[in-house]
N, C-alpha and C. Protein backbone atom coordinates (compact mmCIF):
# COMPACT_ATOMS: atom_id res chain seq x y z
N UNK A 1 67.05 173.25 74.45
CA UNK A 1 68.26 172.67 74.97
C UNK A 1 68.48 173.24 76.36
N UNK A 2 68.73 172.58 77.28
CA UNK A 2 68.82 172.56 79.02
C UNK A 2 70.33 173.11 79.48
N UNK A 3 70.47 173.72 80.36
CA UNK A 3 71.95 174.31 80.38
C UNK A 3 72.96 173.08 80.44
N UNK A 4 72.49 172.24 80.66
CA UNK A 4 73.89 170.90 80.87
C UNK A 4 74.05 170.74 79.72
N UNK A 5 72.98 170.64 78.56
CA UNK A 5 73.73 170.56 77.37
C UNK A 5 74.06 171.24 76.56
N UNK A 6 73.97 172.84 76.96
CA UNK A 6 74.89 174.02 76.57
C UNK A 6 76.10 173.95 76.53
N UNK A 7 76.41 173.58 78.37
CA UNK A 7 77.93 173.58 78.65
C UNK A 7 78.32 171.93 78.17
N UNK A 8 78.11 171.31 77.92
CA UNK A 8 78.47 169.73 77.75
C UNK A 8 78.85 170.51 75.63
N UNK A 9 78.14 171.50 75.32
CA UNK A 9 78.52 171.25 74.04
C UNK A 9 79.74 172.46 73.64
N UNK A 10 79.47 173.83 74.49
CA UNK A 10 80.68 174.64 74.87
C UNK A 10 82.24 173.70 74.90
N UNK A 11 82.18 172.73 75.84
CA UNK A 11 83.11 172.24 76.25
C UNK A 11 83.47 171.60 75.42
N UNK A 12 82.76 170.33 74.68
CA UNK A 12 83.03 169.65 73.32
C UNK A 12 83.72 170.68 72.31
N UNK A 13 83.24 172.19 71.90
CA UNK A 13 83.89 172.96 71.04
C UNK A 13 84.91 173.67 71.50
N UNK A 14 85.42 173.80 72.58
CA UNK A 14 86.77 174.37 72.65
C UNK A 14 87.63 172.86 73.17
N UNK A 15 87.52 171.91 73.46
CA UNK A 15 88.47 170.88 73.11
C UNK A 15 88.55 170.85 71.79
N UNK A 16 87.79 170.32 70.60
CA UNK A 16 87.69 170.62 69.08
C UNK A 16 88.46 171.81 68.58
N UNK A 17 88.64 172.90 69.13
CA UNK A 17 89.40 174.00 68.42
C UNK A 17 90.63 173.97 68.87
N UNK A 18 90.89 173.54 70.32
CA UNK A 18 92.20 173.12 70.53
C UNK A 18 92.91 171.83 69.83
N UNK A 19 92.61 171.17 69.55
CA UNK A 19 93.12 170.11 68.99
C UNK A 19 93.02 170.48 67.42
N UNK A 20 92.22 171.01 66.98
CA UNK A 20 92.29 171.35 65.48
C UNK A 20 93.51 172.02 65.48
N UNK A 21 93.56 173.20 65.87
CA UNK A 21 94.86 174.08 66.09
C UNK A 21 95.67 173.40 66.06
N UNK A 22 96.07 172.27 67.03
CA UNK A 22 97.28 171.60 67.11
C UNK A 22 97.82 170.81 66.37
N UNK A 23 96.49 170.29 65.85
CA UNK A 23 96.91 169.50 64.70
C UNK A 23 97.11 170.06 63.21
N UNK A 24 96.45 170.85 63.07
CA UNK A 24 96.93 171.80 61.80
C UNK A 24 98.41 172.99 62.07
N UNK A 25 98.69 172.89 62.98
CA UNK A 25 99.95 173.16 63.04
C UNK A 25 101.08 172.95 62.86
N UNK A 26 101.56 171.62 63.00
CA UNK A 26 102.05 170.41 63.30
C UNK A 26 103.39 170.69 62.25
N UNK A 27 102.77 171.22 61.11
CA UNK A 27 103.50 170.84 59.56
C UNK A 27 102.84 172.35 58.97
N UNK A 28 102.86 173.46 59.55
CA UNK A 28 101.82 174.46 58.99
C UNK A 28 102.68 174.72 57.78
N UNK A 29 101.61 174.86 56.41
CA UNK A 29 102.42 175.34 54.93
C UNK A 29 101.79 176.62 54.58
N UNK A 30 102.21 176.89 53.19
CA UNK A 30 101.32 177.96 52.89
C UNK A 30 99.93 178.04 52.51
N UNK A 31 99.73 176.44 51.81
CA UNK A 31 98.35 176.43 51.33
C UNK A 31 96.96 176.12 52.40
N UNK A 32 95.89 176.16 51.96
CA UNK A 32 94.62 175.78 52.86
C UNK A 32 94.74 174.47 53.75
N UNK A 33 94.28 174.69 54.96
CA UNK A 33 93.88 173.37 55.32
C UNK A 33 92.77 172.48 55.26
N UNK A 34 92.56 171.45 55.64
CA UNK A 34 91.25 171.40 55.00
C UNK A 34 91.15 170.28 56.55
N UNK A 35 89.84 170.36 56.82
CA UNK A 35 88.57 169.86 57.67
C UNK A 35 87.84 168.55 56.80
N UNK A 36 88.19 167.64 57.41
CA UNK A 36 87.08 166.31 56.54
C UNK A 36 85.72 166.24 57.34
N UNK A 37 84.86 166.15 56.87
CA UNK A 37 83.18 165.65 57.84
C UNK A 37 82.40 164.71 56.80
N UNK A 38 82.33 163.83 57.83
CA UNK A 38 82.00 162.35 56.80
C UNK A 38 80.15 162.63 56.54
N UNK A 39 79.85 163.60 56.86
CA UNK A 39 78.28 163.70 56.47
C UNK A 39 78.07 164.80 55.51
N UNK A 40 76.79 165.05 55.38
CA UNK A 40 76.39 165.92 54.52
C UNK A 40 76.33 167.49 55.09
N UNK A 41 76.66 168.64 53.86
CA UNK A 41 76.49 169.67 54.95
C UNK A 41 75.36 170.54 55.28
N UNK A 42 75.56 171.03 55.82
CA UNK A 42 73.91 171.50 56.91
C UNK A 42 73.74 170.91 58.14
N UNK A 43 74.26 169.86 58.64
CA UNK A 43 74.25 168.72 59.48
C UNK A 43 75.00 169.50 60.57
N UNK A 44 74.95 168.83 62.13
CA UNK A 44 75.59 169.37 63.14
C UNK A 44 77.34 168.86 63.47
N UNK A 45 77.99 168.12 62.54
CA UNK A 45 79.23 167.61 62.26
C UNK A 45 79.36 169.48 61.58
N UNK A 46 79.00 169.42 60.49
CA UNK A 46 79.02 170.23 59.20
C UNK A 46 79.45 171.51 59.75
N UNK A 47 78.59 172.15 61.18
CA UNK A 47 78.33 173.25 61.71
C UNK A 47 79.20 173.46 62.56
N UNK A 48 79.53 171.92 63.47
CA UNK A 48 81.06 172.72 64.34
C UNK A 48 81.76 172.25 63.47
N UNK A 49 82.37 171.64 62.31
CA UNK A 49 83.27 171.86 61.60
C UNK A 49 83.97 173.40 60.79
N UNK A 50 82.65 174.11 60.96
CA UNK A 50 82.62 175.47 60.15
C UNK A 50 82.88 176.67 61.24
N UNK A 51 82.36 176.29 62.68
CA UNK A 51 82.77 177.21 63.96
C UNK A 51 84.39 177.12 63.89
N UNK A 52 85.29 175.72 64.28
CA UNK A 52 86.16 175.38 64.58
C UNK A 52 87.15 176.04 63.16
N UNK A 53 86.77 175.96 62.11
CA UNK A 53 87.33 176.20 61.11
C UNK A 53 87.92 177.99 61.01
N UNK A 54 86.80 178.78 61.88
CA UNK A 54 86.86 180.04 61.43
C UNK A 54 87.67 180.22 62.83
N UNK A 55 87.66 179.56 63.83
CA UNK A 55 88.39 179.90 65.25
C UNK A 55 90.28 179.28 64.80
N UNK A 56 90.44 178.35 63.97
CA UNK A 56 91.62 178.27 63.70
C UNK A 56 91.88 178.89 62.50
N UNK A 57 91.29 179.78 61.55
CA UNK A 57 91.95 179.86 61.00
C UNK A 57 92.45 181.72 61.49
N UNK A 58 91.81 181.82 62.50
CA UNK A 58 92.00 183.88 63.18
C UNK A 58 93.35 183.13 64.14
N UNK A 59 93.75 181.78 64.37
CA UNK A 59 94.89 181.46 65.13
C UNK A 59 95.93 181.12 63.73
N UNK A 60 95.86 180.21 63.14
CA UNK A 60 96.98 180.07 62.43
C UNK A 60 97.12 181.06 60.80
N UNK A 61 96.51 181.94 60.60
CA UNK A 61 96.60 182.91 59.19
C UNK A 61 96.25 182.12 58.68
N UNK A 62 96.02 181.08 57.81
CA UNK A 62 96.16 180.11 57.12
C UNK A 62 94.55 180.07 56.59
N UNK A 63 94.27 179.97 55.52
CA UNK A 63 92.48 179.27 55.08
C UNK A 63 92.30 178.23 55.21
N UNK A 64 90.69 177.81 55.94
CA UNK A 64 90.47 176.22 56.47
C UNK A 64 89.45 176.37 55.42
N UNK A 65 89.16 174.79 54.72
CA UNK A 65 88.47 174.27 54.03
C UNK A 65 87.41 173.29 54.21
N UNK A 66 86.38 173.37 55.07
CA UNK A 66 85.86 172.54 55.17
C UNK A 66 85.37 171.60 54.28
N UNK A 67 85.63 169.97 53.72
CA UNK A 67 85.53 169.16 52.76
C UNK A 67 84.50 168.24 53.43
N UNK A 68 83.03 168.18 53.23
CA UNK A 68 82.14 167.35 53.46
C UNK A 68 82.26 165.80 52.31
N UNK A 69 82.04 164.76 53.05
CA UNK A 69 82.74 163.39 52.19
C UNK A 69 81.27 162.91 52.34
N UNK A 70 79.93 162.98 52.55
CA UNK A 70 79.26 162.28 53.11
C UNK A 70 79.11 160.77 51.90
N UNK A 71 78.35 159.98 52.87
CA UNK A 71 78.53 158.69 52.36
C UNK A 71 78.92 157.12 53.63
N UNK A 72 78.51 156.54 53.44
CA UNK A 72 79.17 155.03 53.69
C UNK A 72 79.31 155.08 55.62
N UNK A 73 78.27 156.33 56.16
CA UNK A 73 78.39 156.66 57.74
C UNK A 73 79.85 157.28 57.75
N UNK A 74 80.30 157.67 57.28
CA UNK A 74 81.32 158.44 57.54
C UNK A 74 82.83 157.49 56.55
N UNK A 75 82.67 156.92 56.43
CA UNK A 75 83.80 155.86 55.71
C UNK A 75 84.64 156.67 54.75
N UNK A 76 83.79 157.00 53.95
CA UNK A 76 84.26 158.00 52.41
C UNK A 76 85.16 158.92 52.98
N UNK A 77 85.13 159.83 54.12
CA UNK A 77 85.99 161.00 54.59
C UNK A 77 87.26 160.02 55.25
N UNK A 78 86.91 159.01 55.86
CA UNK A 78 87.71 158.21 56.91
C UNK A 78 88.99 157.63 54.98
N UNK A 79 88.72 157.33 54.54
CA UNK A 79 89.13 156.68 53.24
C UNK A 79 90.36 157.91 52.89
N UNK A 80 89.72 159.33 52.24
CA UNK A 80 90.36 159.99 52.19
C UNK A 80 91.53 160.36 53.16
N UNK A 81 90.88 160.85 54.27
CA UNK A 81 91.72 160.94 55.57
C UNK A 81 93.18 159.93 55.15
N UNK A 82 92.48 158.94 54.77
CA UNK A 82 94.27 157.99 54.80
C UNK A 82 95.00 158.24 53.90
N UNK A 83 94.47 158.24 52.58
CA UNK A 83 94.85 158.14 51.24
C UNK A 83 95.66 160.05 51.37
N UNK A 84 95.51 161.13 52.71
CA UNK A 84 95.80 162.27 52.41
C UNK A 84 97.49 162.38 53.04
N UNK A 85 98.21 163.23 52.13
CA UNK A 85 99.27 163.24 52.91
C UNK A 85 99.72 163.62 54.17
N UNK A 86 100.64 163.14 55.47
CA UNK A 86 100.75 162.80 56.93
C UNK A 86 101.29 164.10 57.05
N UNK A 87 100.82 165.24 56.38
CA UNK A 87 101.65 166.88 56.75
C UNK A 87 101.41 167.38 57.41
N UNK A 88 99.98 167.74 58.19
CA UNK A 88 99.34 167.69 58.69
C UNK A 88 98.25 168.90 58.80
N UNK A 89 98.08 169.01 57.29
CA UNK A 89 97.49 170.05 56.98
C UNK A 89 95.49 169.56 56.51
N UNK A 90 95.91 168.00 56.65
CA UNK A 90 93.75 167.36 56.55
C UNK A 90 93.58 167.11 58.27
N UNK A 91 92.51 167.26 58.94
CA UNK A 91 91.97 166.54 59.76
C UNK A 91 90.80 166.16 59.96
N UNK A 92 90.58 165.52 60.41
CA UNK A 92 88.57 164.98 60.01
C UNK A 92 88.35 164.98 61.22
N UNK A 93 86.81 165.40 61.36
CA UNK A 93 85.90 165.75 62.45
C UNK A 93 84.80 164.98 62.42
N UNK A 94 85.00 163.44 62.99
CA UNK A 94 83.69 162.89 62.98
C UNK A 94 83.54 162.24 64.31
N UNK A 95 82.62 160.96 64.58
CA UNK A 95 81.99 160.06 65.91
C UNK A 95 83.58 159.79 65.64
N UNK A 96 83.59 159.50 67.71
CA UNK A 96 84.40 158.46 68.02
C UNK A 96 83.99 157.00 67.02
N UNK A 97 82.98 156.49 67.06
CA UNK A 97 83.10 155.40 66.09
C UNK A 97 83.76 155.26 65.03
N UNK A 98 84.34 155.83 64.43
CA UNK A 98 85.08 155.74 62.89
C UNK A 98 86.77 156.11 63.57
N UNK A 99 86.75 155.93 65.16
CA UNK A 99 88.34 156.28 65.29
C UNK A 99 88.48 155.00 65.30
């Protein structure tokens, strides 16, 4: 990997931890939050889901859960995602395509 796509992926993960943060804040409770990733885990969704997870959870006290949905290109997590309550304690980490 070439330094442009070091920093091109640096940069991708601290926008991702900022916005995780923010959004798991929103409604912060006592219980876990949880991380959706519409693929399987081991995968590079899977892996900054699990970076981002451990960087918000040393910001908000709180335990992050990462919940792998794989299936249907991402659909199955996107499904849940809706069906989860608007508290704002789920957020899913997948392609712009499934926004």
């Amino acid at each position: 990997m070439n330094r442009s796509h070091r920093h091109l992926w640096r940069g991708h993960s601290l926008v991702a931890v900022a916005i995780g943060a923010t959004a798991l804040t929103a409604n912060a409770q006592d219980g876990p939050a949880r991380i959706l990733v519409g693929f399987s885990a081991g995968g590079s969704f899977d892996a900054i889901a699990r970076l981002v997870g451990e960087k918000v959870k040393d910001e908000l006290h709180r335990p992050i859960v990462v919940d792998n949905r794989p299936g249907a290109g991402g659909r199955l997590a996107v499904d849940t995602l809706k069906q989860a309550p608007a508290d704002g304690s789920v957020v899913m980490l997948g392609p712009d395509a499934l926004a």
